[in-house]
Structures are given as C-alpha cells and as structure tokens.
mmCIF file of C-alpha atoms and ligand atoms in Angstrom:
data_model
loop_
_atom_site.group_PDB
_atom_site.id
_atom_site.type_symbol
_atom_site.label_atom_id
_atom_site.label_comp_id
_atom_site.label_asym_id
_atom_site.label_seq_id
_atom_site.Cartn_x
_atom_site.Cartn_y
_atom_site.Cartn_z
ATOM 1 C CA MET A 1 0.000 0.000 0.000
ATOM 2 C CA ARG A 2 1.293 3.443 -0.930
ATOM 3 C CA GLU A 3 2.053 6.201 1.519
ATOM 4 C CA CYS A 4 0.474 9.640 1.300
ATOM 5 C CA TYR A 5 2.520 12.015 -0.828
ATOM 6 C CA LYS A 6 2.233 14.682 1.884
ATOM 7 C CA CYS A 7 2.529 12.756 5.179
ATOM 8 C CA ASP A 8 3.465 9.298 6.435
ATOM 9 C CA LYS A 9 -0.104 8.001 6.703
ATOM 10 C CA LYS A 10 -1.346 5.201 4.457
ATOM 11 C CA ALA A 11 -2.797 6.565 1.217
ATOM 12 C CA GLN A 12 -6.543 6.120 0.690
ATOM 13 C CA VAL A 13 -6.649 7.578 -2.785
ATOM 14 C CA TYR A 14 -4.363 7.022 -5.755
ATOM 15 C CA LEU A 15 -4.573 9.330 -8.779
ATOM 16 C CA PRO A 16 -2.768 7.561 -11.649
ATOM 17 C CA GLN A 17 -3.050 10.515 -14.067
ATOM 18 C CA HIS A 18 -1.201 12.743 -11.580
ATOM 19 C CA ARG A 19 0.920 9.935 -10.092
ATOM 20 C CA LEU A 20 -0.161 11.066 -6.637
ATOM 21 C CA ALA A 21 -1.402 9.182 -3.581
ATOM 22 C CA PHE A 22 -3.063 10.837 -0.598
ATOM 23 C CA CYS A 23 -4.502 10.106 2.818
ATOM 24 C CA LYS A 24 -8.084 11.330 3.349
ATOM 25 C CA ASP A 25 -7.222 14.800 4.688
ATOM 26 C CA HIS A 26 -4.579 15.510 2.086
ATOM 27 C CA TYR A 27 -6.854 14.316 -0.702
ATOM 28 C CA LEU A 28 -9.586 16.742 0.382
ATOM 29 C CA GLU A 29 -6.985 19.500 0.560
ATOM 30 C CA TRP A 30 -5.665 18.582 -2.918
ATOM 31 C CA PHE A 31 -9.198 18.699 -4.348
ATOM 32 C CA ASP A 32 -10.022 22.106 -2.833
ATOM 33 C CA ASN A 33 -6.694 23.480 -4.084
ATOM 34 C CA ARG A 34 -7.329 22.155 -7.568
ATOM 35 C CA VAL A 35 -10.736 23.833 -7.664
ATOM 36 C CA GLU A 36 -9.163 27.091 -6.444
ATOM 37 C CA LYS A 37 -6.402 26.822 -9.051
ATOM 38 C CA THR A 38 -8.952 26.322 -11.846
ATOM 39 C CA ILE A 39 -10.980 29.328 -10.648
ATOM 40 C CA LYS A 40 -7.818 31.457 -10.771
ATOM 41 C CA GLU A 41 -6.498 30.005 -14.056
ATOM 42 C CA PHE A 42 -9.680 30.948 -15.905
ATOM 43 C CA LYS A 43 -10.406 34.091 -13.830
ATOM 44 C CA MET A 44 -13.847 32.729 -13.016
ATOM 45 C CA PHE A 45 -14.751 34.878 -9.984
ATOM 46 C CA ASP A 46 -13.394 36.219 -6.715
ATOM 47 C CA LYS A 47 -14.384 36.486 -3.070
ATOM 48 C CA ASN A 48 -16.703 39.455 -3.794
ATOM 49 C CA SER A 49 -18.780 37.554 -6.369
ATOM 50 C CA LYS A 50 -22.266 36.279 -5.536
ATOM 51 C CA ILE A 51 -22.292 32.709 -6.816
ATOM 52 C CA LEU A 52 -25.161 30.321 -7.375
ATOM 53 C CA VAL A 53 -24.324 26.636 -7.824
ATOM 54 C CA ALA A 54 -26.727 24.607 -9.953
ATOM 55 C CA ILE A 55 -27.548 21.637 -7.730
ATOM 56 C CA SER A 56 -28.811 18.324 -9.063
ATOM 57 C CA GLY A 57 -28.299 16.345 -5.846
ATOM 58 C CA GLY A 58 -25.504 14.337 -7.505
ATOM 59 C CA LYS A 59 -21.865 14.042 -6.443
ATOM 60 C CA ASP A 60 -20.484 16.752 -8.740
ATOM 61 C CA SER A 61 -22.775 19.628 -7.842
ATOM 62 C CA LEU A 62 -22.702 18.879 -4.111
ATOM 63 C CA SER A 63 -18.902 18.437 -4.105
ATOM 64 C CA LEU A 64 -18.573 21.753 -5.916
ATOM 65 C CA TRP A 65 -20.857 23.524 -3.450
ATOM 66 C CA ASN A 66 -18.920 22.015 -0.550
ATOM 67 C CA ALA A 67 -15.522 22.997 -1.972
ATOM 68 C CA LEU A 68 -16.575 26.581 -2.806
ATOM 69 C CA ALA A 69 -18.087 27.073 0.664
ATOM 70 C CA LYS A 70 -14.914 25.670 2.313
ATOM 71 C CA LEU A 71 -12.760 27.959 0.184
ATOM 72 C CA GLY A 72 -14.690 30.932 1.571
ATOM 73 C CA TYR A 73 -16.728 31.932 -1.468
ATOM 74 C CA ASN A 74 -20.127 33.574 -1.216
ATOM 75 C CA VAL A 75 -22.156 30.709 -2.627
ATOM 76 C CA ASP A 76 -25.750 29.460 -2.479
ATOM 77 C CA GLY A 77 -27.506 26.617 -4.294
ATOM 78 C CA PHE A 78 -30.200 26.468 -6.958
ATOM 79 C CA TYR A 79 -32.304 23.381 -7.518
ATOM 80 C CA ILE A 80 -34.924 22.754 -10.198
ATOM 81 C CA ASN A 81 -37.447 20.092 -9.308
ATOM 82 C CA LEU A 82 -38.011 18.403 -12.669
ATOM 83 C CA GLY A 83 -40.727 16.167 -11.257
ATOM 84 C CA ILE A 84 -39.104 12.955 -12.498
ATOM 85 C CA GLY A 85 -40.681 10.549 -9.965
ATOM 86 C CA ASP A 86 -38.528 9.064 -7.181
ATOM 87 C CA TYR A 87 -35.370 10.402 -8.796
ATOM 88 C CA SER A 88 -36.447 14.019 -8.328
ATOM 89 C CA GLN A 89 -37.960 13.462 -4.922
ATOM 90 C CA LYS A 90 -34.820 11.852 -3.550
ATOM 91 C CA SER A 91 -32.439 14.336 -5.137
ATOM 92 C CA LYS A 92 -34.430 17.278 -3.754
ATOM 93 C CA GLU A 93 -34.361 15.790 -0.240
ATOM 94 C CA LEU A 94 -30.583 15.264 -0.420
ATOM 95 C CA ALA A 95 -30.011 18.765 -1.773
ATOM 96 C CA LEU A 96 -32.066 20.292 1.052
ATOM 97 C CA LYS A 97 -30.294 18.173 3.652
ATOM 98 C CA PHE A 98 -26.911 19.252 2.358
ATOM 99 C CA ALA A 99 -27.875 22.948 2.298
ATOM 100 C CA GLU A 100 -28.896 22.663 5.923
ATOM 101 C CA LYS A 101 -25.650 20.872 6.819
ATOM 102 C CA ILE A 102 -23.459 23.646 5.414
ATOM 103 C CA GLY A 103 -25.817 26.430 6.502
ATOM 104 C CA LYS A 104 -26.440 27.873 3.026
ATOM 105 C CA THR A 105 -29.585 28.836 1.131
ATOM 106 C CA LEU A 106 -31.032 26.508 -1.496
ATOM 107 C CA HIS A 107 -33.357 28.260 -3.937
ATOM 108 C CA ILE A 108 -35.899 25.907 -5.474
ATOM 109 C CA VAL A 109 -37.945 26.142 -8.668
ATOM 110 C CA GLU A 110 -40.837 23.691 -8.972
ATOM 111 C CA LEU A 111 -41.383 22.948 -12.661
ATOM 112 C CA LYS A 112 -44.933 21.779 -12.046
ATOM 113 C CA ASP A 113 -45.794 25.318 -10.888
ATOM 114 C CA GLU A 114 -43.951 27.067 -13.721
ATOM 115 C CA ILE A 115 -44.844 24.947 -16.764
ATOM 116 C CA ALA A 116 -45.168 21.158 -16.208
ATOM 117 C CA THR A 117 -42.985 18.285 -15.034
ATOM 118 C CA ILE A 118 -40.608 16.694 -17.546
ATOM 119 C CA PRO A 119 -42.654 13.435 -17.759
ATOM 120 C CA GLU A 120 -45.817 15.469 -18.367
ATOM 121 C CA MET A 121 -44.128 17.539 -21.059
ATOM 122 C CA LYS A 122 -42.909 14.371 -22.724
ATOM 123 C CA THR A 123 -46.506 13.319 -23.288
ATOM 124 C CA TYR A 124 -47.119 16.508 -25.326
ATOM 125 C CA ASP A 125 -43.768 16.827 -27.094
ATOM 126 C CA ASN A 126 -41.892 14.408 -29.372
ATOM 127 C CA ARG A 127 -38.462 15.805 -28.666
ATOM 128 C CA PRO A 128 -36.110 13.752 -26.449
ATOM 129 C CA ALA A 129 -36.687 14.460 -22.744
ATOM 130 C CA CYS A 130 -33.112 15.736 -22.339
ATOM 131 C CA SER A 131 -33.556 18.314 -25.063
ATOM 132 C CA ILE A 132 -36.707 19.709 -23.387
ATOM 133 C CA CYS A 133 -35.032 19.499 -19.987
ATOM 134 C CA GLY A 134 -31.873 21.264 -21.212
ATOM 135 C CA THR A 135 -33.892 24.184 -22.619
ATOM 136 C CA ILE A 136 -35.812 24.549 -19.380
ATOM 137 C CA LYS A 137 -32.814 24.278 -17.071
ATOM 138 C CA ARG A 138 -30.798 26.857 -19.032
ATOM 139 C CA TYR A 139 -33.766 29.213 -19.055
ATOM 140 C CA PHE A 140 -34.511 29.089 -15.326
ATOM 141 C CA MET A 141 -30.875 29.146 -14.252
ATOM 142 C CA ASN A 142 -30.284 32.345 -16.177
ATOM 143 C CA LYS A 143 -33.559 34.052 -15.296
ATOM 144 C CA LYS A 144 -33.727 33.174 -11.601
ATOM 145 C CA ALA A 145 -30.047 33.873 -10.908
ATOM 146 C CA LYS A 146 -30.512 37.406 -12.254
ATOM 147 C CA GLU A 147 -33.789 37.935 -10.373
ATOM 148 C CA LEU A 148 -32.196 36.734 -7.132
ATOM 149 C CA GLY A 149 -29.249 39.096 -7.533
ATOM 150 C CA TYR A 150 -26.402 36.638 -8.231
ATOM 151 C CA ASP A 151 -23.514 37.409 -10.628
ATOM 152 C CA ILE A 152 -22.390 33.902 -11.498
ATOM 153 C CA ILE A 153 -23.791 30.457 -12.118
ATOM 154 C CA ALA A 154 -21.401 27.617 -11.368
ATOM 155 C CA THR A 155 -22.185 24.149 -12.670
ATOM 156 C CA GLY A 156 -20.680 20.804 -11.642
ATOM 157 C CA HIS A 157 -19.570 19.709 -15.134
ATOM 158 C CA ASN A 158 -16.462 17.604 -14.625
ATOM 159 C CA LEU A 159 -13.565 16.584 -16.851
ATOM 160 C CA ASP A 160 -15.395 13.468 -18.085
ATOM 161 C CA ASP A 161 -18.378 15.595 -19.140
ATOM 162 C CA GLU A 162 -16.210 18.168 -20.884
ATOM 163 C CA ALA A 163 -14.005 15.587 -22.620
ATOM 164 C CA ALA A 164 -17.117 13.704 -23.861
ATOM 165 C CA VAL A 165 -18.672 16.905 -25.263
ATOM 166 C CA LEU A 166 -15.364 17.854 -26.851
ATOM 167 C CA PHE A 167 -15.090 14.405 -28.398
ATOM 168 C CA SER A 168 -18.615 14.595 -29.780
ATOM 169 C CA ASN A 169 -18.108 18.122 -31.141
ATOM 170 C CA THR A 170 -14.842 17.047 -32.757
ATOM 171 C CA LEU A 171 -16.351 13.927 -34.320
ATOM 172 C CA ASN A 172 -19.016 16.147 -35.875
ATOM 173 C CA TRP A 173 -16.699 19.126 -36.469
ATOM 174 C CA SER A 174 -19.290 21.346 -34.818
ATOM 175 C CA VAL A 175 -17.139 24.443 -35.063
ATOM 176 C CA GLU A 176 -19.771 26.789 -33.548
ATOM 177 C CA TYR A 177 -19.952 24.609 -30.432
ATOM 178 C CA LEU A 178 -16.184 24.094 -30.269
ATOM 179 C CA LYS A 179 -15.728 27.847 -30.404
ATOM 180 C CA ARG A 180 -17.824 28.202 -27.269
ATOM 181 C CA GLN A 181 -16.476 25.215 -25.341
ATOM 182 C CA TYR A 182 -14.695 27.072 -22.591
ATOM 183 C CA PRO A 183 -15.063 26.802 -18.788
ATOM 184 C CA VAL A 184 -16.211 30.428 -18.618
ATOM 185 C CA LEU A 185 -19.061 31.914 -20.610
ATOM 186 C CA LYS A 186 -18.960 35.665 -20.230
ATOM 187 C CA GLU A 187 -21.935 37.695 -19.076
ATOM 188 C CA GLU A 188 -23.388 39.405 -22.149
ATOM 189 C CA ASN A 189 -26.636 40.095 -23.997
ATOM 190 C CA GLY A 190 -28.782 39.216 -20.987
ATOM 191 C CA PHE A 191 -26.853 36.050 -20.151
ATOM 192 C CA ILE A 192 -25.345 35.727 -16.717
ATOM 193 C CA ARG A 193 -21.708 34.577 -16.406
ATOM 194 C CA LYS A 194 -21.445 30.762 -16.311
ATOM 195 C CA VAL A 195 -18.447 28.822 -15.021
ATOM 196 C CA LYS A 196 -17.325 25.203 -14.598
ATOM 197 C CA PRO A 197 -14.804 25.015 -11.735
ATOM 198 C CA LEU A 198 -14.630 21.169 -11.848
ATOM 199 C CA CYS A 199 -13.618 21.062 -15.517
ATOM 200 C CA LYS A 200 -10.208 19.627 -14.649
ATOM 201 C CA ILE A 201 -11.493 17.153 -12.077
ATOM 202 C CA SER A 202 -12.536 13.681 -13.160
ATOM 203 C CA GLU A 203 -15.795 11.995 -12.245
ATOM 204 C CA LYS A 204 -13.939 9.504 -10.044
ATOM 205 C CA GLU A 205 -12.097 12.294 -8.228
ATOM 206 C CA SER A 206 -15.333 14.106 -7.553
ATOM 207 C CA ALA A 207 -17.032 10.903 -6.316
ATOM 208 C CA MET A 208 -14.091 10.223 -3.973
ATOM 209 C CA TYR A 209 -14.278 13.758 -2.640
ATOM 210 C CA ALA A 210 -18.005 13.415 -1.958
ATOM 211 C CA ILE A 211 -17.547 10.068 -0.192
ATOM 212 C CA LEU A 212 -14.556 11.172 1.901
ATOM 213 C CA SER A 213 -16.333 14.418 2.839
ATOM 214 C CA GLY A 214 -19.359 12.456 4.042
ATOM 215 C CA ILE A 215 -21.656 14.051 1.454
ATOM 216 C CA GLU A 216 -24.867 12.116 0.858
ATOM 217 C CA TYR A 217 -25.635 12.314 -2.835
ATOM 218 C CA ILE A 218 -28.015 10.606 -5.241
ATOM 219 C CA GLU A 219 -26.240 7.669 -6.839
ATOM 220 C CA GLU A 220 -28.997 6.746 -9.282
ATOM 221 C CA GLU A 221 -28.811 8.376 -12.683
ATOM 222 C CA CYS A 222 -31.808 10.201 -14.104
ATOM 223 C CA PRO A 223 -33.997 7.576 -15.860
ATOM 224 C CA TYR A 224 -33.907 9.618 -19.080
ATOM 225 C CA SER A 225 -30.104 9.428 -19.295
ATOM 226 C CA VAL A 226 -30.251 5.761 -20.346
ATOM 227 C CA GLY A 227 -29.020 5.289 -23.896
ATOM 228 C CA ALA A 228 -27.498 8.787 -24.275
ATOM 229 C CA THR A 229 -24.614 8.808 -26.773
ATOM 230 C CA SER A 230 -22.542 10.833 -24.306
ATOM 231 C CA ILE A 231 -22.410 7.686 -22.144
ATOM 232 C CA ASP A 232 -20.786 5.764 -25.027
ATOM 233 C CA TYR A 233 -18.239 8.532 -25.501
ATOM 234 C CA LYS A 234 -17.461 8.555 -21.791
ATOM 235 C CA LEU A 235 -16.970 4.796 -21.826
ATOM 236 C CA PHE A 236 -14.675 4.979 -24.826
ATOM 237 C CA LEU A 237 -12.583 7.786 -23.298
ATOM 238 C CA SER A 238 -12.382 5.869 -20.010
ATOM 239 C CA GLN A 239 -11.000 2.844 -21.850
ATOM 240 C CA LEU A 240 -8.298 5.063 -23.351
ATOM 241 C CA GLU A 241 -7.659 6.564 -19.914
ATOM 242 C CA GLU A 242 -7.272 3.090 -18.415
ATOM 243 C CA LYS A 243 -4.547 2.257 -20.921
ATOM 244 C CA SER A 244 -2.892 5.625 -20.795
ATOM 245 C CA PRO A 245 -3.678 7.652 -17.632
ATOM 246 C CA GLY A 246 -3.925 11.380 -18.286
ATOM 247 C CA THR A 247 -5.467 11.049 -21.777
ATOM 248 C CA LYS A 248 -8.719 12.857 -20.901
ATOM 249 C CA LEU A 249 -7.001 15.714 -19.136
ATOM 250 C CA ARG A 250 -4.523 16.114 -21.996
ATOM 251 C CA PHE A 251 -7.269 16.006 -24.640
ATOM 252 C CA TYR A 252 -9.279 18.720 -22.887
ATOM 253 C CA SER A 253 -6.464 20.941 -21.581
ATOM 254 C CA GLU A 254 -4.570 20.952 -24.867
ATOM 255 C CA PHE A 255 -7.760 21.834 -26.715
ATOM 256 C CA LEU A 256 -8.172 24.863 -24.442
ATOM 257 C CA ARG A 257 -4.529 25.831 -24.798
ATOM 258 C CA LYS A 258 -3.935 25.241 -28.508
ATOM 259 C CA MET A 259 -7.229 24.989 -30.387
ATOM 260 C CA TYR A 260 -9.639 27.266 -28.541
ATOM 261 C CA PRO A 261 -7.658 30.481 -29.279
ATOM 262 C CA ILE A 262 -7.483 29.611 -32.996
ATOM 263 C CA LEU A 263 -11.242 29.005 -33.145
ATOM 264 C CA GLN A 264 -11.998 32.514 -31.902
ATOM 265 C CA SER A 265 -11.407 33.885 -35.389
ATOM 266 C CA TYR A 266 -14.260 31.729 -36.742
ATOM 267 C CA GLU A 267 -17.137 34.019 -37.685
ATOM 268 C CA GLU A 268 -20.587 33.250 -36.394
ATOM 269 C CA LYS A 269 -23.832 34.531 -37.786
ATOM 270 C CA VAL A 270 -25.730 34.555 -34.514
ATOM 271 C CA GLU A 271 -27.922 37.534 -33.828
ATOM 272 C CA LEU A 272 -29.231 37.704 -30.309
ATOM 273 C CA GLY A 273 -32.301 39.685 -29.445
ATOM 274 C CA ARG A 274 -34.877 39.534 -26.655
ATOM 275 C CA CYS A 275 -37.900 37.281 -26.401
ATOM 276 C CA GLU A 276 -41.080 39.279 -27.043
ATOM 277 C CA ILE A 277 -42.896 37.446 -24.267
ATOM 278 C CA CYS A 278 -40.462 37.131 -21.369
ATOM 279 C CA GLY A 279 -37.627 39.486 -22.318
ATOM 280 C CA GLU A 280 -34.917 36.851 -21.925
ATOM 281 C CA PRO A 281 -32.148 36.583 -24.582
ATOM 282 C CA SER A 282 -33.246 34.757 -27.692
ATOM 283 C CA MET A 283 -32.160 34.120 -31.290
ATOM 284 C CA ASN A 284 -35.782 34.202 -32.410
ATOM 285 C CA ARG A 285 -38.709 36.506 -31.792
ATOM 286 C CA ILE A 286 -39.935 34.112 -29.104
ATOM 287 C CA CYS A 287 -37.450 32.163 -26.957
ATOM 288 C CA SER A 288 -37.354 28.354 -26.872
ATOM 289 C CA TYR A 289 -38.850 28.244 -23.385
ATOM 290 C CA CYS A 290 -41.838 30.437 -24.232
ATOM 291 C CA SER A 291 -42.520 28.555 -27.470
ATOM 292 C CA LEU A 292 -42.354 25.288 -25.539
ATOM 293 C CA LYS A 293 -44.830 26.666 -23.015
ATOM 294 C CA MET A 294 -47.167 27.958 -25.729
ATOM 295 C CA LYS A 295 -47.119 24.632 -27.552
ATOM 296 C CA LEU A 296 -47.817 22.801 -24.327
ATOM 297 C CA LEU A 297 -50.759 25.031 -23.423
ATOM 298 C CA ALA A 298 -52.223 24.681 -26.925
ATOM 299 C CA LYS A 299 -51.968 20.878 -26.803
ATOM 300 C CA LYS A 300 -53.412 20.764 -23.297
ATOM 301 C CA GLU A 301 -56.398 22.844 -24.417
ATOM 302 C CA LYS A 302 -57.020 20.490 -27.344
ATOM 303 C CA THR A 303 -57.143 17.464 -25.070
ATOM 304 C CA VAL A 304 -59.689 18.954 -22.626
HETATM 305 S S1 Q46 B 401 -31.913 15.551 -15.792
HETATM 306 FE FE1 Q46 B 401 -32.783 16.327 -17.640
HETATM 307 FE FE2 Q46 B 401 -30.390 15.221 -17.362
HETATM 308 FE FE3 Q46 B 401 -32.567 13.758 -16.851
HETATM 309 S S2 Q46 B 401 -33.916 14.600 -18.406
HETATM 310 FE FE4 Q46 B 401 -31.929 14.435 -19.373
HETATM 311 S S3 Q46 B 401 -31.090 16.459 -19.077
HETATM 312 S S4 Q46 B 401 -30.785 13.115 -18.017
HETATM 313 S S5 Q46 B 401 -28.455 15.997 -16.806
HETATM 314 ZN ZN1 ZN B 402 -1.459 12.744 4.195
HETATM 315 ZN ZN1 ZN B 403 -39.413 33.895 -23.600
#
C-alpha cells in the first residue's frame, strides 16, 4: 500500500493521471486546491462575487458547493425540481439536507408550478426528454439567478463531461460549439456569467471527494439518461484513460490551450435579441422556453 505524498499516513486515494497518492485529509486538501487553481487560471470569480451553484443532488454539484463554501466563497444553491418521480424526490431531499448541513440557502424552482414536469411535457412533445429538460434548465438558471441578484452560475460539469462533449463536437466538427467550449461563458446580452470550476477534475475524483467528505448524494442516474450517446463517448474515453492515464485531461487541456484560441477567429452569424414574451435573450422573436410553453398550453387545451 502506498504512503500519502504529503505525510506518512497510508494513502486512501491514488490518482494515476497525476501519479499522486493521498490520505483522506490531504486528498480533500488537494481537491479544494485544484478547484481554487482552476478558478484562478480561468479568472472565473473572486471572493466578492455572488455565486449560485446549480444543484442536481448528484456528487459533482454537491462536491462543488462544498468545496466553494470551504474555500470561503459567497455561494448558495439552486435546484430545479423536474418532477421525475422518485429520482427528483430523492435528489431534492438530499439537496435540502446538504444545504442545511453547510448552513447555506437553497433556492428551489418547482417545474410543475412554472410549466409542467418533464414526464408530463414528454406526453405533449416528441423531442427527447433531455432536449426539453436542457432548454428549461438553461432558461430558469439564467432568469432566476438574475432575479435573485447573483452574478455567477457555477455548474458541476467535470472533466469526463467536458471531454465527452469535446469528443462529440470534434467527431461532428461542430465548429460553432467548439468555439464556445470554454469553462467560462462571459456575461453578455442578458446572459449571466457561467463557469465550470470542476472542468479539470474527473468523475472519479469528484465521487471520492463526496464520499470522503461524508456528502450524501443521489447515486442513481436520471432515468432519461439511459441510452445517451454521451455515455458511449465517456466509456470509450475511459478505456483510453485506463490504458494511458492522463489522456482525458490532456485532450481537454490541450484543446483549451492550442485549439480554442485559434477558433476565436471563426465568424458566427448569430444575432441575439430579446424574447417578445419574457424578455430573456433569444435568437428568435420568441425564446425556446416560451414557445415550448405555448405549444404545451395549446396541446393541453385540445385534449380537454
Ligand atoms: S436531468 Fe434532464 Fe439530465 Fe434527466 S432529463 Fe436528461 S437532461 S438526463 S443531466
Ligand atoms: Zn497525508
Ligand atoms: Zn421567452
């Protein structure tokens, strides 16, 4: 058994991609420092910023909230109850429990009161549940964070998530998406600043942090995530990582360092205006959320 890199205790965690082994306390310290380093590297925010962490009840978002609070940032949580049966009920309970444990505020949006639950919307809309859900989550995160007076939204996207998206965007040469794949999206045109402080932390590292910190998180995946292509990409990248530790981090970090700056000269033809109904930023006259809501109301009326 290895010894901790920092002290003479037995190591509980081994990180092959960094060739580091740590005892529990030094692992937690390493994780917090890595989050802090990422925040500084990408100039995400500082101690005066008012940050809202998007909480799903899973290991990544709760680990992020925990780390930011420990590091002394001004940070609250934001949870959207999607109304996906037991999954949503359990994740909401865990999110509330965690907020209470660290003494922070958790703001909650109940989809059933705003529009309809995801399963209900699925019965009126043919699009994949995740596409509807993504539209709704982006909309409420942006709108509510502004209304509540926050400057930043932080999400728990980890290295595995980012590497899988990068892989997918590269396979499809989706230049417009690649151009925007950065851990900081600036505040502009009615969009609040969005950041991903766990972008250089793997899924396993974040799970270990949650477990060793005693964070209770929802282990089940959302039932709609079954069959998503991103899962195949993650599996494939993990096989590469197994053979050659550090592959994912290299793939993502080198993209940011070498490719991202080059892509900034790519011209986009996006014209952003404001939604005529809700006033939120939109590429069309009516934003995707409002058109979704209108369609839903029209279909509901037809069926009564
Ligand atoms: S919550 Fe929503 Fe995810 Fe469930 S419906 Fe899909 S997008 S999988 S992160
Ligand atoms: Zn140690
Ligand atoms: Zn709108």
